[in-house]
Amino acid sequence: MAVVPAPTAARSADSHLPDKHRDGLGLCLSGGGYRAALFHLGGLRRLNELGLLTRTTTISSVSGGSIIAAVLATHVNWDEAEPGEPLKEWDIVSAAVRSLCRRNIRLRPGLWELVTTVLSLPSQLPFARRLFHGLPSVPVLCDLGVRSFERAYKKHISEAELNALPAGPRFVFCATDMVFGVNWVFDSRPSAGGIGRVGDWQAGYVSPFPAWPVARAVACSACFPPVFSPRLIGLDPDAYQGGDYWGVFGRSDRDRLLRGIKLSDGGVYDNLALEPVWKDHQTVLCSDGGATFDPSLDVGFPKRISRFPSIVERGSRATRKRWLIANFDKEIMHGAYWSVGSASERYGIDNGGYSKTLASRYIAKIRTDLDTFSEPEIAILENHGYLLADAACRAHLQPQLPTPLPQPAPPHPTFLNAAAVTTLLAKSNKRKLLGRGWFGGLLR
């Protein structure tokens, strides 16, 4: 039986470190589906040109950010990367992310979720039990949607396992533990040993990595609720080391909860992916491709159901963002933050980026989805992320930038025209039930 350290040890290790102990560069990639993945792709292109990407010590990601993080982790030979020098494989990374974002990978998982909903009726409606007698039990079917996502990521991103992640930089894929309500990590390098771990501070950690694919980490990180059910992890309670939760009713209570841990989208807990880096990194870069909040009248109970969680999520993100920027202002840490709803002009940088009006009314309104994105949507999001990262780094990280500074060169210059953008993105905020690429979604 595993020996569980005292809870005080976990709390001590989780405490905030003094400023003098801060070290390293942390890169945080937010959630937001394909919109966020493409926005981050543009931003990371510029960070790569500036030599900051290869100086990064930790890449933390949630949801859409985990898509591009997985591509970086599995398509780059990090052993040959030189700190401060651009990655040689950037074109490979770009091609892989764009290829995925041209696919509808949410149709099959959505259909499985529909099947799951129907088959869950016996547990919800007692009078329906006889009708569904003999069908597989709900626990067996509860996460068919996220398992379908895992197969898609394994096919279109990588078949690599977690234990094949590079020794550096450290990759942290974040999900949300639905039992304890905390940040769950798939962490490639928790210590100098670099053996990897999964878990959280309440349940404890399993190390080294289980024999799981990287695609599972991405799927758990990006199974956005309430459309998709969380993923049942199913690890043996004895495999967990540490953890603050010892059980209200003794060991049996703890074991029961640990066996039932399910993981949902990382954005439920921390959509900015700041949790793994904000306590001990000296420099923090945060790329925020998350959805902006739209003002809306209270028109009744049905709409109110979704409105309340949106407001709670907005408050959580705003608190984290204010904390981050306040620490920059106080020079407790250095870094930069840029979001999909902002513009280069807000940083006092004229680099030809999209205006604030264009960004907030059109680009930031592009749907949060894992359905087919058009070529204009791909190009505009990449351009926007690229130019915002350029402006943020030039405004706040000037001493860390190379001399001479590489001039910005957006990847899709033909899509910088403001008038064209308003036309091309006129309907980009609309989701379609089966998706824009619904037929390809069935054949993927």
Short mmCIF file of C-alpha atoms in Angstrom, two decimals:
data_model
loop_
_atom_site.label_atom_id
_atom_site.label_comp_id
_atom_site.label_asym_id
_atom_site.label_seq_id
_atom_site.Cartn_x
_atom_site.Cartn_y
_atom_site.Cartn_z
CA MET A 1 0.00 0.00 0.00
CA ALA A 2 1.29 3.46 -0.93
CA VAL A 3 2.51 5.71 1.88
CA VAL A 4 0.69 9.05 1.83
CA PRO A 5 2.71 11.99 3.21
CA ALA A 6 1.14 14.32 5.72
CA PRO A 7 -1.14 16.99 4.29
CA THR A 8 1.10 19.76 5.65
CA ALA A 9 3.89 18.65 3.31
CA ALA A 10 1.66 19.18 0.26
CA ARG A 11 0.58 22.61 1.49
CA SER A 12 4.16 23.63 2.21
CA ALA A 13 5.29 22.66 -1.29
CA ASP A 14 2.35 24.54 -2.77
CA SER A 15 3.06 27.83 -0.96
CA HIS A 16 4.04 31.02 -2.76
CA LEU A 17 7.78 31.39 -3.18
CA PRO A 18 9.59 34.66 -2.35
CA ASP A 19 10.47 36.88 -5.27
CA LYS A 20 14.19 36.10 -4.99
CA HIS A 21 13.47 32.41 -5.72
CA ARG A 22 11.63 33.12 -8.97
CA ASP A 23 13.31 31.75 -12.06
CA GLY A 24 12.55 30.80 -15.65
CA LEU A 25 10.18 31.89 -18.41
CA GLY A 26 6.63 30.54 -18.37
CA LEU A 27 4.38 30.64 -21.41
CA CYS A 28 0.62 30.34 -20.79
CA LEU A 29 -1.76 29.40 -23.62
CA SER A 30 -5.45 29.95 -22.87
CA GLY A 31 -8.50 28.02 -23.97
CA GLY A 32 -10.89 28.96 -26.75
CA GLY A 33 -11.10 26.07 -29.23
CA TYR A 34 -9.65 26.50 -32.71
CA ARG A 35 -9.86 30.28 -32.35
CA ALA A 36 -7.38 30.17 -29.48
CA ALA A 37 -5.12 27.57 -31.14
CA LEU A 38 -4.74 29.73 -34.27
CA PHE A 39 -4.35 32.95 -32.28
CA HIS A 40 -1.59 31.28 -30.24
CA LEU A 41 0.01 29.94 -33.43
CA GLY A 42 0.49 33.49 -34.66
CA GLY A 43 1.79 34.70 -31.31
CA LEU A 44 4.23 31.82 -30.97
CA ARG A 45 5.53 32.46 -34.48
CA ARG A 46 6.62 35.92 -33.35
CA LEU A 47 8.03 34.61 -30.06
CA ASN A 48 10.02 32.11 -32.10
CA GLU A 49 11.44 34.86 -34.32
CA LEU A 50 12.40 36.87 -31.22
CA GLY A 51 14.22 33.87 -29.69
CA LEU A 52 11.86 33.75 -26.71
CA LEU A 53 10.25 30.39 -27.51
CA THR A 54 13.49 28.44 -27.19
CA ARG A 55 14.25 30.25 -23.92
CA THR A 56 10.92 29.14 -22.44
CA THR A 57 11.24 26.77 -19.47
CA THR A 58 7.53 25.92 -19.01
CA ILE A 59 4.62 25.83 -21.46
CA SER A 60 1.29 25.65 -19.61
CA SER A 61 -1.93 25.18 -21.57
CA VAL A 62 -5.66 24.59 -21.38
CA SER A 63 -8.23 23.56 -23.98
CA GLY A 64 -7.45 25.14 -27.37
CA GLY A 65 -4.02 26.09 -26.08
CA SER A 66 -3.31 22.42 -25.38
CA ILE A 67 -3.79 21.65 -29.08
CA ILE A 68 -0.83 23.75 -30.16
CA ALA A 69 1.15 22.76 -27.05
CA ALA A 70 0.82 19.10 -28.07
CA VAL A 71 2.04 19.93 -31.58
CA LEU A 72 5.05 21.78 -30.14
CA ALA A 73 5.80 18.91 -27.77
CA THR A 74 5.68 16.19 -30.43
CA HIS A 75 6.79 17.88 -33.70
CA VAL A 76 9.93 19.66 -32.49
CA ASN A 77 13.33 18.14 -31.71
CA TRP A 78 13.91 20.10 -28.51
CA ASP A 79 17.22 18.37 -27.86
CA GLU A 80 18.70 20.26 -30.81
CA ALA A 81 17.00 23.60 -30.06
CA GLU A 82 19.41 26.39 -29.16
CA PRO A 83 18.18 28.86 -26.49
CA GLY A 84 17.59 32.24 -28.10
CA GLU A 85 17.56 30.82 -31.63
CA PRO A 86 14.39 30.22 -33.71
CA LEU A 87 13.13 26.65 -34.04
CA LYS A 88 13.96 25.00 -37.34
CA GLU A 89 10.67 23.07 -37.40
CA TRP A 90 8.32 26.05 -37.29
CA ASP A 91 6.83 25.38 -40.73
CA ILE A 92 6.04 21.82 -39.60
CA VAL A 93 4.29 23.15 -36.48
CA SER A 94 2.26 25.67 -38.50
CA ALA A 95 1.20 23.08 -41.07
CA ALA A 96 0.05 20.62 -38.39
CA VAL A 97 -2.08 23.17 -36.51
CA ARG A 98 -3.65 24.58 -39.68
CA SER A 99 -4.42 21.10 -40.96
CA LEU A 100 -6.24 20.18 -37.75
CA CYS A 101 -8.22 23.44 -37.71
CA ARG A 102 -9.55 22.71 -41.19
CA ARG A 103 -11.25 19.59 -39.79
CA ASN A 104 -14.52 19.09 -37.98
CA ILE A 105 -13.50 16.90 -35.04
CA ARG A 106 -16.51 17.62 -32.84
CA LEU A 107 -19.25 15.90 -34.89
CA ARG A 108 -18.51 12.31 -33.88
CA PRO A 109 -17.98 13.17 -30.20
CA GLY A 110 -21.22 15.14 -30.34
CA LEU A 111 -23.11 12.16 -31.71
CA TRP A 112 -21.64 9.94 -28.99
CA GLU A 113 -22.78 12.47 -26.39
CA LEU A 114 -26.29 12.26 -27.83
CA VAL A 115 -26.20 8.47 -27.53
CA THR A 116 -24.93 8.78 -23.96
CA THR A 117 -27.73 11.16 -23.06
CA VAL A 118 -30.35 8.73 -24.34
CA LEU A 119 -28.78 5.76 -22.57
CA SER A 120 -28.54 7.70 -19.31
CA LEU A 121 -32.33 8.00 -19.11
CA PRO A 122 -32.70 4.86 -16.96
CA SER A 123 -30.66 6.45 -14.21
CA GLN A 124 -32.55 9.73 -14.51
CA LEU A 125 -36.11 8.48 -15.06
CA PRO A 126 -37.07 5.42 -12.98
CA PHE A 127 -40.01 4.54 -15.23
CA ALA A 128 -37.65 4.11 -18.23
CA ARG A 129 -35.50 1.37 -16.69
CA ARG A 130 -37.46 -1.49 -18.23
CA LEU A 131 -37.25 0.09 -21.68
CA PHE A 132 -33.44 0.18 -21.53
CA HIS A 133 -32.97 -3.07 -19.65
CA GLY A 134 -29.89 -4.97 -20.82
CA LEU A 135 -28.04 -2.01 -22.33
CA PRO A 136 -24.53 -1.11 -21.07
CA SER A 137 -24.50 0.79 -17.81
CA VAL A 138 -24.11 4.56 -17.79
CA PRO A 139 -20.62 4.59 -16.17
CA VAL A 140 -19.27 2.58 -19.12
CA LEU A 141 -20.74 5.03 -21.64
CA CYS A 142 -20.39 8.33 -19.78
CA ASP A 143 -17.27 9.57 -21.58
CA LEU A 144 -17.63 8.24 -25.12
CA GLY A 145 -17.47 11.79 -26.48
CA VAL A 146 -14.13 12.70 -24.94
CA ARG A 147 -12.73 9.28 -25.89
CA SER A 148 -13.69 10.08 -29.49
CA PHE A 149 -11.80 13.38 -29.15
CA GLU A 150 -8.78 11.43 -27.92
CA ARG A 151 -8.82 9.23 -31.03
CA ALA A 152 -9.03 12.32 -33.25
CA TYR A 153 -6.07 14.02 -31.57
CA LYS A 154 -4.09 10.81 -31.69
CA LYS A 155 -4.74 10.53 -35.43
CA HIS A 156 -4.23 14.17 -36.42
CA ILE A 157 -1.63 15.40 -33.90
CA SER A 158 0.49 12.55 -32.57
CA GLU A 159 0.44 8.97 -31.35
CA ALA A 160 3.26 9.71 -28.88
CA GLU A 161 2.85 8.77 -25.22
CA LEU A 162 3.27 11.13 -22.30
CA ASN A 163 6.54 9.51 -21.25
CA ALA A 164 8.00 10.53 -24.63
CA LEU A 165 7.59 14.26 -23.92
CA PRO A 166 10.86 16.21 -24.04
CA ALA A 167 12.92 16.83 -20.92
CA GLY A 168 12.75 20.53 -21.67
CA PRO A 169 10.84 22.71 -21.91
CA ARG A 170 8.40 21.46 -19.33
CA PHE A 171 4.91 20.90 -20.78
CA VAL A 172 1.90 21.13 -18.46
CA PHE A 173 -1.51 20.22 -19.91
CA CYS A 174 -4.22 21.42 -17.52
CA ALA A 175 -7.66 19.91 -16.95
CA THR A 176 -10.25 20.37 -14.20
CA ASP A 177 -10.75 17.73 -11.50
CA MET A 178 -14.54 17.49 -11.18
CA VAL A 179 -14.35 15.74 -7.78
CA PHE A 180 -12.17 18.25 -5.93
CA GLY A 181 -12.71 21.30 -8.14
CA VAL A 182 -9.01 22.06 -8.65
CA ASN A 183 -6.46 22.18 -11.46
CA TRP A 184 -5.35 18.72 -12.60
CA VAL A 185 -2.04 18.51 -14.47
CA PHE A 186 -0.37 16.25 -17.00
CA ASP A 187 3.08 17.55 -16.07
CA SER A 188 6.13 16.42 -18.05
CA ARG A 189 8.81 17.59 -15.62
CA PRO A 190 7.75 18.12 -12.01
CA SER A 191 11.28 17.93 -10.68
CA ALA A 192 14.91 17.56 -11.71
CA GLY A 193 14.22 13.87 -12.33
CA GLY A 194 11.97 14.74 -15.25
CA ILE A 195 9.87 11.58 -14.91
CA GLY A 196 6.46 13.20 -15.29
CA ARG A 197 3.33 13.08 -13.16
CA VAL A 198 -0.46 13.41 -13.31
CA GLY A 199 -2.75 14.60 -10.55
CA ASP A 200 -3.47 17.58 -8.34
CA TRP A 201 -2.71 18.87 -4.86
CA GLN A 202 -5.94 17.47 -3.38
CA ALA A 203 -5.92 13.96 -4.81
CA GLY A 204 -2.12 13.61 -4.96
CA TYR A 205 0.11 12.72 -7.90
CA VAL A 206 0.87 9.57 -9.84
CA SER A 207 4.47 9.40 -11.02
CA PRO A 208 5.99 8.38 -13.37
CA PHE A 209 3.46 8.92 -16.15
CA PRO A 210 0.88 6.17 -16.72
CA ALA A 211 1.10 4.60 -20.19
CA TRP A 212 -1.21 7.22 -21.69
CA PRO A 213 -0.99 9.05 -25.04
CA VAL A 214 -0.44 12.80 -25.25
CA ALA A 215 -3.81 12.84 -27.04
CA ARG A 216 -5.52 11.92 -23.75
CA ALA A 217 -4.07 14.98 -22.05
CA VAL A 218 -5.30 17.19 -24.90
CA ALA A 219 -8.76 15.58 -24.95
CA CYS A 220 -9.24 15.98 -21.19
CA SER A 221 -7.97 19.56 -21.36
CA ALA A 222 -10.33 20.47 -24.23
CA CYS A 223 -13.63 18.64 -23.61
CA PHE A 224 -15.56 21.87 -23.18
CA PRO A 225 -18.71 21.68 -21.04
CA PRO A 226 -21.62 21.35 -20.89
CA VAL A 227 -21.68 19.81 -24.37
CA PHE A 228 -19.13 17.10 -23.63
CA SER A 229 -18.99 14.92 -20.55
CA PRO A 230 -15.82 14.70 -18.43
CA ARG A 231 -13.35 11.81 -18.81
CA LEU A 232 -13.23 9.10 -16.14
CA ILE A 233 -9.54 8.61 -15.22
CA GLY A 234 -9.83 5.35 -13.27
CA LEU A 235 -6.43 5.27 -11.53
CA ASP A 236 -5.87 3.01 -8.54
CA PRO A 237 -6.15 5.08 -5.32
CA ASP A 238 -2.95 3.44 -4.04
CA ALA A 239 -1.03 4.93 -6.98
CA TYR A 240 -1.49 8.49 -5.72
CA GLN A 241 1.31 9.98 -3.61
CA GLY A 242 0.65 12.92 -1.32
CA GLY A 243 -2.48 14.99 -1.57
CA ASP A 244 -4.29 17.06 1.02
CA TYR A 245 -7.51 15.08 1.02
CA TRP A 246 -7.50 12.29 3.59
CA GLY A 247 -11.20 11.60 3.61
CA VAL A 248 -14.02 12.86 5.79
CA PHE A 249 -15.08 9.32 6.66
CA GLY A 250 -11.68 7.67 6.58
CA ARG A 251 -9.72 5.81 3.95
CA SER A 252 -12.78 4.28 2.28
CA ASP A 253 -14.15 7.74 1.50
CA ARG A 254 -10.83 8.84 -0.01
CA ASP A 255 -10.53 5.71 -2.17
CA ARG A 256 -14.08 6.05 -3.45
CA LEU A 257 -13.52 9.65 -4.53
CA LEU A 258 -10.15 8.97 -6.16
CA ARG A 259 -11.56 6.07 -8.17
CA GLY A 260 -14.32 8.36 -9.44
CA ILE A 261 -12.17 11.32 -10.55
CA LYS A 262 -13.34 12.73 -13.86
CA LEU A 263 -11.60 15.45 -15.83
CA SER A 264 -13.24 18.27 -17.72
CA ASP A 265 -11.97 21.21 -19.78
CA GLY A 266 -9.07 23.00 -18.09
CA GLY A 267 -10.78 26.32 -18.72
CA VAL A 268 -13.45 25.50 -16.14
CA TYR A 269 -10.89 26.16 -13.39
CA ASP A 270 -8.27 28.40 -15.01
CA ASN A 271 -8.82 29.43 -18.63
CA LEU A 272 -5.54 31.40 -18.70
CA ALA A 273 -3.38 28.39 -17.71
CA LEU A 274 -1.55 30.54 -15.14
CA GLU A 275 -1.76 28.11 -12.22
CA PRO A 276 1.43 26.08 -12.94
CA VAL A 277 3.72 29.10 -13.44
CA TRP A 278 2.55 32.15 -11.52
CA LYS A 279 4.10 31.24 -8.17
CA ASP A 280 7.72 30.65 -9.13
CA HIS A 281 8.56 31.94 -12.64
CA GLN A 282 10.46 35.18 -13.10
CA THR A 283 8.97 35.96 -16.53
CA VAL A 284 5.41 35.08 -17.56
CA LEU A 285 3.95 35.46 -21.05
CA CYS A 286 0.20 34.96 -21.38
CA SER A 287 -1.61 34.60 -24.71
CA ASP A 288 -5.36 34.87 -24.17
CA GLY A 289 -7.53 33.62 -27.02
CA GLY A 290 -10.60 33.14 -24.82
CA ALA A 291 -14.05 34.43 -25.72
CA THR A 292 -14.92 37.99 -24.78
CA PHE A 293 -18.00 38.72 -22.66
CA ASP A 294 -21.02 40.18 -24.46
CA PRO A 295 -23.53 42.48 -22.71
CA SER A 296 -27.02 41.00 -22.78
CA LEU A 297 -30.44 41.68 -21.26
CA ASP A 298 -31.97 39.22 -18.82
CA VAL A 299 -34.73 37.69 -20.96
CA GLY A 300 -35.82 34.82 -18.77
CA PHE A 301 -34.90 31.58 -17.05
CA PRO A 302 -33.58 29.50 -20.02
CA LYS A 303 -30.98 32.12 -20.98
CA ARG A 304 -30.20 32.83 -17.35
CA ILE A 305 -29.02 29.24 -16.81
CA SER A 306 -26.04 29.79 -19.11
CA ARG A 307 -25.60 33.45 -18.15
CA PHE A 308 -24.75 32.79 -14.51
CA PRO A 309 -21.76 30.49 -15.25
CA SER A 310 -20.53 32.97 -17.87
CA ILE A 311 -20.49 35.77 -15.31
CA VAL A 312 -18.69 33.59 -12.76
CA GLU A 313 -16.10 32.64 -15.38
CA ARG A 314 -15.66 36.28 -16.36
CA GLY A 315 -14.98 37.26 -12.75
CA SER A 316 -12.44 34.47 -12.31
CA ARG A 317 -10.54 35.44 -15.45
CA ALA A 318 -10.62 39.13 -14.57
CA THR A 319 -9.19 38.41 -11.11
CA ARG A 320 -6.34 36.35 -12.53
CA LYS A 321 -5.61 38.93 -15.20
CA ARG A 322 -5.56 41.79 -12.69
CA TRP A 323 -3.33 39.80 -10.36
CA LEU A 324 -0.91 39.11 -13.21
CA ILE A 325 -0.72 42.70 -14.42
CA ALA A 326 -0.44 44.03 -10.85
CA ASN A 327 2.61 41.79 -10.35
CA PHE A 328 4.10 43.15 -13.57
CA ASP A 329 3.51 46.71 -12.35
CA LYS A 330 5.10 45.97 -8.96
CA GLU A 331 8.02 44.20 -10.70
CA ILE A 332 7.42 41.06 -8.65
CA MET A 333 7.74 39.34 -12.01
CA HIS A 334 8.27 40.43 -15.59
CA GLY A 335 6.23 39.57 -18.63
CA ALA A 336 3.47 40.46 -21.04
CA TYR A 337 -0.20 39.70 -21.62
CA TRP A 338 -2.13 39.95 -24.88
CA SER A 339 -5.70 38.98 -25.71
CA VAL A 340 -7.72 38.36 -28.85
CA GLY A 341 -9.96 41.35 -28.12
CA SER A 342 -7.09 43.84 -27.90
CA ALA A 343 -5.01 45.72 -30.48
CA SER A 344 -1.39 46.76 -31.04
CA GLU A 345 -2.35 50.43 -30.61
CA ARG A 346 -3.14 49.71 -26.96
CA TYR A 347 0.57 48.98 -26.40
CA GLY A 348 1.66 52.19 -28.11
CA ILE A 349 3.14 50.17 -30.97
CA ASP A 350 2.40 50.87 -34.63
CA ASN A 351 3.10 47.59 -36.42
CA GLY A 352 0.19 47.57 -38.87
CA GLY A 353 -2.06 45.45 -36.65
CA TYR A 354 -5.84 45.34 -36.69
CA SER A 355 -7.67 48.17 -34.91
CA LYS A 356 -9.31 47.78 -31.52
CA THR A 357 -12.74 48.11 -33.13
CA LEU A 358 -11.99 45.39 -35.66
CA ALA A 359 -10.52 43.12 -33.00
CA SER A 360 -13.37 43.45 -30.50
CA ARG A 361 -16.28 43.43 -32.97
CA TYR A 362 -15.13 40.78 -35.43
CA ILE A 363 -11.96 38.81 -34.57
CA ALA A 364 -12.79 38.20 -30.90
CA LYS A 365 -16.30 37.14 -31.89
CA ILE A 366 -15.09 34.22 -34.00
CA ARG A 367 -16.84 31.18 -32.55
CA THR A 368 -15.35 28.93 -29.88
CA ASP A 369 -15.51 25.63 -31.75
CA LEU A 370 -13.69 22.53 -32.95
CA ASP A 371 -15.36 22.66 -36.34
CA THR A 372 -13.86 23.53 -39.74
CA PHE A 373 -12.29 27.00 -39.92
CA SER A 374 -12.05 28.76 -43.27
CA GLU A 375 -8.78 29.97 -44.79
CA PRO A 376 -9.62 33.65 -44.05
CA GLU A 377 -10.42 32.80 -40.41
CA ILE A 378 -7.15 30.90 -40.07
CA ALA A 379 -5.13 33.70 -41.68
CA ILE A 380 -6.70 36.58 -39.73
CA LEU A 381 -6.35 34.85 -36.35
CA GLU A 382 -2.70 34.02 -37.04
CA ASN A 383 -1.99 37.58 -38.13
CA HIS A 384 -3.72 38.99 -35.07
CA GLY A 385 -1.85 36.77 -32.61
CA TYR A 386 1.45 37.52 -34.35
CA LEU A 387 1.06 41.30 -34.28
CA LEU A 388 -0.26 41.42 -30.71
CA ALA A 389 2.61 39.28 -29.40
CA ASP A 390 5.02 41.56 -31.27
CA ALA A 391 3.48 44.69 -29.72
CA ALA A 392 3.29 43.24 -26.19
CA CYS A 393 6.89 42.02 -26.19
CA ARG A 394 8.26 45.26 -27.67
CA ALA A 395 6.34 47.27 -25.07
CA HIS A 396 7.20 45.20 -21.98
CA LEU A 397 10.20 42.94 -22.69
CA GLN A 398 12.55 45.25 -24.55
CA PRO A 399 15.68 44.31 -22.50
CA GLN A 400 15.12 40.61 -23.30
CA LEU A 401 14.74 41.07 -27.07
CA PRO A 402 17.55 40.51 -29.58
CA THR A 403 19.49 43.33 -31.21
CA PRO A 404 18.90 44.12 -34.00
CA LEU A 405 15.20 43.35 -33.63
CA PRO A 406 13.79 41.17 -36.43
CA GLN A 407 11.20 43.23 -38.26
CA PRO A 408 7.62 41.92 -37.94
CA ALA A 409 6.37 40.00 -40.98
CA PRO A 410 2.78 38.74 -40.48
CA PRO A 411 2.29 35.28 -42.02
CA HIS A 412 -0.69 36.31 -44.19
CA PRO A 413 -0.17 39.93 -45.35
CA THR A 414 -2.98 39.75 -47.94
CA PHE A 415 -5.52 39.49 -45.08
CA LEU A 416 -4.56 42.72 -43.31
CA ASN A 417 -7.08 44.91 -45.12
CA ALA A 418 -9.69 46.12 -42.61
CA ALA A 419 -12.59 46.32 -45.07
CA ALA A 420 -11.95 42.79 -46.28
CA VAL A 421 -11.83 41.47 -42.70
CA THR A 422 -15.29 42.79 -41.85
CA THR A 423 -16.71 41.00 -44.89
CA LEU A 424 -14.79 37.76 -44.43
CA LEU A 425 -15.71 37.44 -40.74
CA ALA A 426 -19.32 38.59 -41.04
CA LYS A 427 -20.72 35.16 -40.07
CA SER A 428 -17.75 33.71 -38.20
CA ASN A 429 -19.51 33.99 -34.85
CA LYS A 430 -22.20 31.50 -35.87
CA ARG A 431 -21.95 27.80 -35.02
CA LYS A 432 -23.72 25.18 -37.10
CA LEU A 433 -25.30 22.17 -35.43
CA LEU A 434 -23.53 19.55 -37.55
CA GLY A 435 -20.69 21.90 -38.41
CA ARG A 436 -19.37 23.53 -41.54
CA GLY A 437 -17.45 20.38 -42.34
CA TRP A 438 -20.04 17.89 -41.14
CA PHE A 439 -19.51 15.32 -43.91
CA GLY A 440 -15.77 15.29 -43.38
CA GLY A 441 -16.45 15.05 -39.67
CA LEU A 442 -18.11 11.68 -40.22
CA LEU A 443 -15.26 10.41 -42.38
CA ARG A 444 -12.28 11.69 -40.37
#
